[in-house]
């Protein structure tokens, strides 16, 4: 099976956030879609190990914002490659809060939706949350597709993401290094000793070899 076929499915990138009893977190996903127009409902798929997903299950609410092409990859690194259990995701960055106190980022986003969970489904390693949209707002910019993120931004995919493919048996392994902070992929067998990630500015000690 050619897993690259899944890359042809059109999707964007989204920042999902939630809060519960003073705890808050956010994560980057590419698995948001509208499921009905009346009532307006969105569905999002999140890894069961995600702290953000845990807060959604507890609070029954989430914010979904759409990433623009101009979003800083440092934000993707923070929300996509770090755990909310170890990092205060919203500390030190400009964010707003909705009427329920859930934080969301406006800069680098093209739209936001506040959703109240109406149902969920266990799909193995992940959980699908369906939420009724109670607020929707347009912002500025052009939305970023997942293909643009990989082809132009050169971003990587976290191992807990629904779209993470890993290495398939029988397929030639990609040679290179992935930044553990922001997911940037350096293509090549040898990593220069003075390498600095062009996205998050971390050194070679933060790079890990791609499985091969």
Coordinates of N, CA and C in Angstrom, one line a residue:
X1 N 0.8 -1.2 0.0 CA 0.0 0.0 0.0 C 0.9 1.2 0.0
X2 N 0.6 2.2 -0.9 CA 1.4 3.4 -1.0 C 0.7 4.5 -0.1
X3 N 1.4 4.7 1.1 CA 0.9 5.6 2.0 C 0.9 7.1 1.5
X4 N 1.7 7.3 0.5 CA 1.7 8.7 -0.1 C 0.4 9.1 -0.7
X5 N -0.5 8.1 -1.0 CA -1.8 8.5 -1.6 C -2.6 9.3 -0.6
X6 N -2.4 9.1 0.7 CA -3.1 9.9 1.7 C -2.7 11.4 1.6
X7 N -1.5 11.7 1.1 CA -1.1 13.1 1.0 C -1.9 13.9 -0.1
X8 N -2.7 13.1 -0.9 CA -3.5 13.8 -1.9 C -4.8 14.2 -1.4
X9 N -5.2 13.8 -0.2 CA -6.4 14.2 0.4 C -6.2 15.7 0.9
X10 N -7.2 16.6 0.5 CA -7.1 18.0 0.8 C -7.4 18.2 2.3
X11 N -6.5 18.9 3.0 CA -6.8 19.3 4.4 C -6.0 20.4 4.8
X12 N -6.3 21.1 5.8 CA -5.5 22.2 6.3 C -4.8 21.9 7.6
X13 N -4.4 22.9 8.3 CA -3.8 22.8 9.6 C -4.6 23.7 10.6
X14 N -4.8 23.1 11.8 CA -5.6 23.8 12.8 C -5.0 23.8 14.2
X15 N -5.2 24.8 14.9 CA -4.8 24.8 16.3 C -6.1 24.6 17.2
X16 N -6.1 23.5 17.9 CA -7.2 23.1 18.8 C -6.8 23.4 20.2
X17 N -7.7 24.1 21.0 CA -7.4 24.5 22.4 C -8.6 24.2 23.2
X18 N -8.3 24.0 24.5 CA -9.3 23.7 25.5 C -8.8 24.1 26.9
X19 N -9.7 24.2 27.8 CA -9.4 24.5 29.2 C -10.4 23.9 30.2
X20 N -9.9 23.5 31.4 CA -10.7 22.9 32.4 C -10.1 23.1 33.8
X21 N -10.9 23.7 34.6 CA -10.5 23.9 36.0 C -9.1 24.4 36.2
X22 N -8.8 25.5 35.4 CA -7.5 26.2 35.5 C -6.4 25.6 34.7
X23 N -6.7 24.5 34.1 CA -5.7 23.9 33.2 C -6.0 24.2 31.7
X24 N -5.0 24.4 30.9 CA -5.3 24.7 29.5 C -4.2 24.2 28.6
X25 N -4.5 23.9 27.4 CA -3.5 23.4 26.4 C -4.0 23.6 25.0
X26 N -3.1 23.3 24.1 CA -3.5 23.4 22.7 C -2.6 22.5 21.8
X27 N -3.1 22.1 20.7 CA -2.3 21.2 19.8 C -2.6 21.5 18.4
X28 N -1.7 21.1 17.5 CA -1.9 21.3 16.0 C -2.4 20.0 15.4
X29 N -3.4 20.1 14.6 CA -3.9 18.9 13.9 C -4.2 19.2 12.5
X30 N -4.4 18.2 11.6 CA -4.9 18.4 10.3 C -6.2 17.7 10.0
X31 N -7.0 17.5 11.1 CA -8.1 16.6 11.1 C -9.4 17.3 11.5
X32 N -9.6 18.5 11.1 CA -10.9 19.2 11.4 C -11.7 19.3 10.1
X33 N -13.0 19.0 10.2 CA -13.9 19.1 9.0 C -15.3 19.4 9.5
X34 N -16.0 20.1 8.6 CA -17.4 20.3 8.8 C -18.2 19.1 8.5
X35 N -19.1 18.7 9.4 CA -19.9 17.5 9.2 C -21.3 17.8 8.9
X36 N -21.9 18.9 9.4 CA -23.2 19.3 9.0 C -23.3 20.8 9.0
X37 N -24.2 21.3 8.2 CA -24.4 22.8 8.1 C -25.5 23.3 9.0
X38 N -26.5 22.4 9.2 CA -27.7 22.8 10.1 C -28.1 21.6 11.0
X39 N -27.7 21.6 12.2 CA -26.9 22.6 12.9 C -25.4 22.6 12.4
X40 N -24.7 23.7 12.5 CA -23.3 23.8 12.1 C -22.5 22.9 13.1
X41 N -21.8 21.9 12.6 CA -21.0 21.1 13.5 C -19.6 20.8 12.8
X42 N -18.6 20.7 13.7 CA -17.3 20.3 13.2 C -16.8 19.1 14.0
X43 N -16.0 18.3 13.3 CA -15.4 17.1 14.0 C -13.9 17.3 14.0
X44 N -13.2 16.9 15.0 CA -11.8 16.9 15.1 C -11.3 15.5 15.7
X45 N -10.2 15.0 15.1 CA -9.6 13.8 15.6 C -8.3 14.1 16.3
X46 N -8.2 13.5 17.6 CA -7.1 13.8 18.4 C -6.6 12.5 19.1
X47 N -5.2 12.4 19.1 CA -4.6 11.3 19.7 C -5.1 11.1 21.2
X48 N -5.3 9.9 21.7 CA -5.7 9.7 23.0 C -4.7 10.1 24.1
X49 N -3.4 10.2 23.7 CA -2.4 10.6 24.6 C -2.3 12.2 24.7
X50 N -3.1 12.9 23.9 CA -3.0 14.3 23.8 C -3.6 14.9 25.1
X51 N -2.8 15.8 25.7 CA -3.3 16.5 26.9 C -4.5 17.4 26.5
X52 N -4.5 18.0 25.3 CA -5.6 18.8 24.8 C -6.8 18.0 24.7
X53 N -6.7 16.8 24.1 CA -7.9 15.9 24.0 C -8.4 15.6 25.4
X54 N -7.6 15.4 26.3 CA -8.0 15.1 27.7 C -8.9 16.2 28.3
X55 N -8.4 17.5 28.0 CA -9.1 18.6 28.5 C -10.5 18.8 27.8
X56 N -10.5 18.5 26.5 CA -11.8 18.5 25.7 C -12.8 17.5 26.3
X57 N -12.3 16.3 26.6 CA -13.2 15.3 27.2 C -13.7 15.7 28.5
X58 N -12.9 16.4 29.3 CA -13.4 16.9 30.6 C -14.3 18.1 30.6
X59 N -14.0 19.0 29.7 CA -14.7 20.3 29.7 C -15.9 20.2 28.7
X60 N -15.8 19.4 27.7 CA -16.9 19.3 26.7 C -16.9 20.5 25.7
X61 N -15.7 21.2 25.6 CA -15.7 22.4 24.8 C -14.3 22.5 24.1
X62 N -14.2 23.2 23.0 CA -12.9 23.4 22.4 C -13.0 24.6 21.4
X63 N -11.9 25.2 21.2 CA -11.7 26.2 20.1 C -10.9 25.6 19.0
X64 N -11.3 25.9 17.7 CA -10.6 25.5 16.6 C -10.2 26.7 15.7
X65 N -9.0 27.0 15.5 CA -8.5 28.1 14.7 C -7.8 27.5 13.5
X66 N -7.9 28.2 12.3 CA -7.3 27.8 11.1 C -6.0 28.5 10.8
X67 N -4.9 27.8 10.6 CA -3.6 28.4 10.4 C -3.5 29.0 9.0
X68 N -2.8 30.1 9.0 CA -2.6 30.8 7.7 C -1.2 30.4 7.2
X69 N -1.0 30.8 5.9 CA 0.3 30.5 5.3 C 1.4 31.3 6.0
X70 N 1.1 32.4 6.6 CA 2.1 33.3 7.2 C 2.3 32.9 8.7
X71 N 1.7 31.9 9.2 CA 1.9 31.6 10.7 C 3.4 31.2 10.9
X72 N 3.9 31.7 12.0 CA 5.3 31.4 12.4 C 5.4 29.9 12.7
X73 N 6.5 29.3 12.2 CA 6.7 27.9 12.4 C 7.0 27.6 13.9
X74 N 7.5 28.7 14.6 CA 7.7 28.5 16.0 C 6.4 28.1 16.7
X75 N 5.3 28.7 16.3 CA 4.0 28.4 16.9 C 3.7 26.9 16.6
X76 N 3.9 26.5 15.4 CA 3.7 25.1 15.1 C 4.6 24.2 15.9
X77 N 5.8 24.6 16.1 CA 6.7 23.8 17.0 C 6.2 23.7 18.4
X78 N 5.7 24.8 18.9 CA 5.2 24.9 20.3 C 4.0 24.0 20.5
X79 N 3.0 24.2 19.6 CA 1.7 23.5 19.8 C 1.7 22.1 19.1
X80 N 2.6 21.8 18.2 CA 2.6 20.6 17.5 C 3.6 19.5 17.9
X81 N 4.7 20.0 18.6 CA 5.8 19.0 18.9 C 6.1 19.0 20.4
X82 N 5.3 19.7 21.2 CA 5.6 19.7 22.6 C 4.3 19.3 23.4
X83 N 4.5 18.7 24.5 CA 3.3 18.2 25.3 C 2.8 19.3 26.3
X84 N 1.5 19.4 26.4 CA 0.9 20.4 27.3 C 1.2 19.9 28.8
X85 N 1.5 18.7 29.0 CA 1.8 18.2 30.3 C 3.2 18.7 30.8
X86 N 4.1 19.1 29.8 CA 5.4 19.5 30.2 C 5.6 21.0 29.9
X87 N 4.8 21.6 29.1 CA 5.0 23.0 28.7 C 3.7 23.8 28.8
X88 N 3.8 25.0 29.3 CA 2.6 25.9 29.3 C 2.5 26.5 27.9
X89 N 1.7 25.9 27.1 CA 1.6 26.3 25.7 C 1.4 27.7 25.4
X90 N 0.5 28.4 26.2 CA 0.1 29.8 25.9 C 0.9 30.8 26.7
X91 N 1.9 30.4 27.5 CA 2.7 31.3 28.3 C 3.6 32.1 27.4
X92 N 3.6 33.4 27.5 CA 4.5 34.3 26.8 C 4.1 34.6 25.4
X93 N 2.9 34.2 24.9 CA 2.5 34.5 23.6 C 1.1 35.3 23.7
X94 N 0.9 36.0 22.6 CA -0.4 36.8 22.6 C -1.6 35.9 22.3
X95 N -2.5 35.9 23.1 CA -3.7 35.1 22.9 C -5.0 35.8 23.5
X96 N -6.1 35.4 23.0 CA -7.4 35.9 23.5 C -8.1 34.8 24.2
X97 N -9.2 35.1 24.9 CA -10.0 34.1 25.5 C -11.5 34.3 25.2
X98 N -12.2 33.1 25.0 CA -13.6 33.2 24.7 C -14.4 33.4 26.0
X99 N -15.7 33.4 25.9 CA -16.5 33.6 27.1 C -16.4 32.4 28.1
X100 N -15.9 31.3 27.7 CA -15.7 30.1 28.6 C -14.3 30.1 29.1
X101 N -13.5 31.1 28.8 CA -12.1 31.1 29.3 C -11.1 30.3 28.5
X102 N -11.5 29.8 27.4 CA -10.6 29.0 26.5 C -9.7 29.9 25.7
X103 N -8.4 29.8 25.8 CA -7.5 30.6 25.1 C -7.4 30.2 23.6
X104 N -7.2 31.2 22.7 CA -7.0 30.9 21.3 C -6.1 32.0 20.8
X105 N -5.3 31.7 19.7 CA -4.4 32.6 19.1 C -5.0 33.2 17.9
X106 N -4.9 34.5 17.8 CA -5.5 35.2 16.6 C -4.4 35.4 15.5
X107 N -3.2 35.8 15.9 CA -2.1 36.1 15.0 C -1.8 34.8 14.2
X108 N -1.7 34.9 12.9 CA -1.4 33.8 12.0 C -2.5 32.8 11.8
X109 N -3.8 33.3 12.1 CA -4.9 32.4 11.9 C -5.9 33.1 11.0
X110 N -6.7 32.3 10.2 CA -7.7 32.9 9.3 C -9.1 32.8 9.8
X111 N -9.4 32.0 10.7 CA -10.8 31.9 11.3 C -10.7 31.1 12.6
X112 N -11.8 31.3 13.4 CA -11.9 30.5 14.6 C -13.3 30.1 14.8
X113 N -13.4 28.9 15.6 CA -14.7 28.4 15.9 C -14.7 27.9 17.3
X114 N -15.8 28.3 18.1 CA -16.0 27.8 19.4 C -17.0 26.7 19.3
X115 N -16.7 25.5 19.8 CA -17.5 24.3 19.7 C -17.8 23.7 21.0
X116 N -19.1 23.2 21.2 CA -19.5 22.5 22.4 C -19.7 21.0 22.0
X117 N -19.0 20.1 22.6 CA -19.0 18.7 22.2 C -20.4 18.1 22.3
X118 N -20.9 17.5 21.2 CA -22.2 16.8 21.2 C -22.0 15.3 21.1
X119 N -20.8 14.8 20.8 CA -20.6 13.4 20.7 C -19.1 13.1 20.5
X120 N -18.7 11.8 20.7 CA -17.4 11.4 20.5 C -17.3 9.9 20.1
X121 N -16.3 9.6 19.5 CA -16.1 8.2 19.0 C -14.7 7.7 19.2
X122 N -14.5 6.5 19.7 CA -13.2 5.9 19.9 C -12.8 5.2 18.6
X123 N -11.7 5.6 18.0 CA -11.2 5.0 16.8 C -9.8 4.4 17.0
X124 N -9.6 3.8 18.1 CA -8.3 3.1 18.3 C -7.4 4.0 19.0
X125 N -6.3 4.4 18.3 CA -5.3 5.3 18.9 C -5.8 6.7 19.1
X126 N -6.9 7.1 18.5 CA -7.4 8.4 18.5 C -8.9 8.5 18.9
X127 N -9.3 9.7 19.2 CA -10.7 9.9 19.5 C -11.3 11.0 18.7
X128 N -12.5 10.8 18.1 CA -13.1 11.9 17.3 C -14.1 12.6 18.2
X129 N -14.0 13.9 18.2 CA -14.9 14.8 18.9 C -15.8 15.5 17.9
X130 N -17.1 15.5 18.1 CA -18.0 16.3 17.2 C -18.5 17.4 18.1
X131 N -18.5 18.6 17.6 CA -18.9 19.7 18.4 C -19.8 20.7 17.6
X132 N -20.9 21.2 18.3 CA -21.8 22.1 17.7 C -21.1 23.5 17.7
X133 N -21.0 24.2 16.6 CA -20.4 25.5 16.5 C -21.3 26.5 17.1
X134 N -20.9 27.2 18.1 CA -21.7 28.3 18.8 C -21.1 29.7 18.4
X135 N -19.9 29.8 18.0 CA -19.3 31.0 17.6 C -18.4 30.7 16.4
X136 N -18.4 31.6 15.4 CA -17.5 31.5 14.3 C -17.1 33.0 13.9
X137 N -15.8 33.1 13.5 CA -15.2 34.4 13.2 C -14.2 34.3 12.1
X138 N -14.3 35.2 11.1 CA -13.3 35.3 10.1 C -12.2 36.2 10.5
X139 N -10.9 35.9 10.1 CA -9.8 36.7 10.4 C -9.2 37.1 9.1
X140 N -7.9 37.3 9.1 CA -7.2 37.7 7.8 C -6.2 36.6 7.4
X141 N -5.9 36.7 6.1 CA -4.8 35.8 5.5 C -5.4 34.7 4.7
X142 N -4.5 33.9 4.1 CA -4.8 32.7 3.3 C -4.5 31.5 4.1
X143 N -5.5 30.6 4.2 CA -5.3 29.4 4.9 C -4.3 28.5 4.3
X144 N -3.5 27.8 5.2 CA -2.4 26.9 4.8 C -2.9 25.5 4.7
X145 N -2.6 24.9 3.5 CA -3.0 23.4 3.4 C -1.9 22.6 4.0
X146 N -2.2 21.3 4.2 CA -1.2 20.4 4.8 C -0.1 20.2 3.8
X147 N -0.4 20.2 2.5 CA 0.6 20.0 1.4 C 1.5 21.2 1.4
X148 N 1.0 22.4 1.5 CA 1.9 23.6 1.6 C 2.8 23.5 2.7
X149 N 2.3 23.1 3.9 CA 3.1 23.0 5.1 C 4.3 22.1 4.8
X150 N 4.1 21.0 4.2 CA 5.2 20.0 3.9 C 6.1 20.5 2.8
X151 N 5.5 21.0 1.7 CA 6.3 21.3 0.5 C 7.0 22.6 0.5
X152 N 6.4 23.6 1.1 CA 7.0 25.0 1.2 C 7.6 25.3 2.6
X153 N 6.9 25.0 3.6 CA 7.4 25.2 5.0 C 8.4 24.2 5.4
X154 N 8.4 23.0 4.8 CA 9.3 21.9 5.1 C 9.1 21.4 6.5
X155 N 7.8 21.4 6.9 CA 7.5 21.0 8.3 C 7.4 19.5 8.4
X156 N 7.5 18.9 9.6 CA 7.4 17.5 9.8 C 6.1 17.2 10.4
X157 N 5.9 15.9 10.8 CA 4.6 15.4 11.4 C 4.9 14.7 12.7
X158 N 4.3 15.2 13.8 CA 4.5 14.5 15.1 C 4.1 13.0 15.0
X159 N 4.7 12.2 15.8 CA 4.4 10.7 15.8 C 3.0 10.5 16.2
X160 N 2.4 11.3 17.1 CA 1.0 11.1 17.6 C -0.1 11.7 16.7
X161 N 0.3 12.3 15.6 CA -0.7 12.9 14.6 C -1.4 11.7 13.9
X162 N -2.7 11.9 13.6 CA -3.4 10.9 12.8 C -2.8 10.6 11.5
X163 N -2.1 11.6 10.9 CA -1.5 11.5 9.5 C -0.1 10.9 9.6
X164 N 0.5 10.7 10.7 CA 1.9 10.2 10.8 C 2.0 8.8 10.2
X165 N 2.9 8.6 9.2 CA 3.0 7.4 8.4 C 4.1 6.5 8.9
X166 N 5.1 7.1 9.4 CA 6.3 6.2 9.8 C 7.0 5.7 8.6
X167 N 7.6 4.6 8.7 CA 8.3 3.9 7.6 C 7.6 2.6 7.2
X168 N 7.3 2.5 5.9 CA 6.6 1.3 5.5 C 7.6 0.3 5.0
X169 N 7.4 -0.9 5.3 CA 8.3 -2.0 4.8 C 8.3 -2.0 3.3
X170 N 9.5 -2.2 2.7 CA 9.6 -2.3 1.3 C 9.8 -0.9 0.6
X171 N 9.6 0.2 1.4 CA 9.8 1.5 0.8 C 11.2 2.0 1.2
X172 N 11.8 2.7 0.2 CA 13.2 3.2 0.6 C 13.1 4.3 1.7
X173 N 13.9 4.1 2.7 CA 13.9 5.0 3.9 C 14.4 6.4 3.5
X174 N 13.8 7.4 4.0 CA 14.3 8.8 3.7 C 15.4 9.1 4.6
X175 N 16.5 9.6 4.1 CA 17.7 9.9 4.8 C 17.7 11.4 5.3
X176 N 17.9 11.6 6.5 CA 17.8 12.9 7.0 C 17.7 13.0 8.5
X177 N 17.4 14.2 9.0 CA 17.3 14.5 10.4 C 16.1 15.4 10.7
X178 N 15.4 15.1 11.8 CA 14.2 15.9 12.1 C 14.4 16.6 13.4
X179 N 14.0 17.9 13.4 CA 14.1 18.7 14.7 C 13.0 18.2 15.6
X180 N 13.4 18.0 16.9 CA 12.5 17.5 17.9 C 11.6 18.6 18.4
X181 N 12.0 19.9 18.1 CA 11.2 21.0 18.6 C 10.2 21.5 17.6
X182 N 10.5 21.7 16.4 CA 9.6 22.2 15.4 C 9.2 21.3 14.2
X183 N 9.9 20.1 14.1 CA 9.6 19.2 13.1 C 10.3 19.4 11.7
X184 N 11.2 20.5 11.6 CA 11.9 20.7 10.4 C 12.7 19.5 10.0
X185 N 12.8 19.2 8.7 CA 13.5 18.0 8.2 C 14.7 18.5 7.4
X186 N 15.9 18.1 7.8 CA 17.1 18.3 7.1 C 17.4 17.0 6.3
X187 N 17.5 17.2 4.9 CA 17.7 16.0 4.1 C 19.2 15.8 3.9
X188 N 19.7 14.6 4.1 CA 21.1 14.3 4.0 C 21.5 13.3 5.0
X189 N 22.6 12.6 4.7 CA 23.1 11.6 5.7 C 23.8 12.2 6.9
X190 N 24.7 13.2 6.6 CA 25.5 13.8 7.7 C 24.9 15.1 8.1
X191 N 24.8 15.3 9.4 CA 24.4 16.6 9.9 C 25.6 17.5 10.3
X192 N 25.7 18.7 9.7 CA 26.9 19.5 10.0 C 27.0 19.8 11.5
X193 N 28.2 19.7 12.1 CA 28.3 19.9 13.5 C 27.9 21.3 14.0
X194 N 27.9 22.3 13.1 CA 27.5 23.6 13.5 C 26.1 23.9 13.0
X195 N 25.3 22.9 12.8 CA 23.9 23.1 12.2 C 23.1 23.8 13.2
X196 N 22.3 24.7 12.7 CA 21.3 25.5 13.4 C 19.9 25.4 12.7
X197 N 18.9 24.9 13.3 CA 17.6 24.8 12.7 C 17.1 26.1 12.2
X198 N 16.8 26.2 10.9 CA 16.4 27.5 10.3 C 15.0 28.0 10.9
X199 N 14.3 27.1 11.5 CA 13.0 27.4 12.0 C 13.0 27.9 13.4
X200 N 13.5 27.0 14.3 CA 13.4 27.3 15.8 C 14.8 27.7 16.3
X201 N 15.8 27.7 15.5 CA 17.2 28.1 15.9 C 17.8 27.2 16.9
X202 N 17.4 26.0 17.0 CA 18.1 25.1 17.9 C 19.3 24.4 17.2
X203 N 20.2 23.9 18.1 CA 21.4 23.3 17.6 C 21.3 21.8 17.2
X204 N 22.4 21.2 16.8 CA 22.3 19.8 16.4 C 21.9 18.8 17.4
X205 N 22.0 19.2 18.7 CA 21.6 18.2 19.8 C 20.1 18.0 19.8
X206 N 19.3 18.9 19.1 CA 17.9 18.7 19.1 C 17.4 18.0 17.8
X207 N 18.4 17.5 17.0 CA 18.0 16.8 15.8 C 18.1 15.3 16.0
X208 N 17.1 14.6 15.5 CA 17.1 13.1 15.6 C 17.1 12.5 14.2
X209 N 17.8 11.4 14.0 CA 17.8 10.8 12.6 C 16.5 10.2 12.3
X210 N 16.1 10.3 11.0 CA 14.9 9.7 10.6 C 15.1 8.2 10.6
X211 N 14.0 7.5 10.9 CA 14.1 6.0 11.0 C 14.4 5.5 9.6
X212 N 15.3 4.6 9.6 CA 15.7 4.0 8.3 C 16.5 2.7 8.5

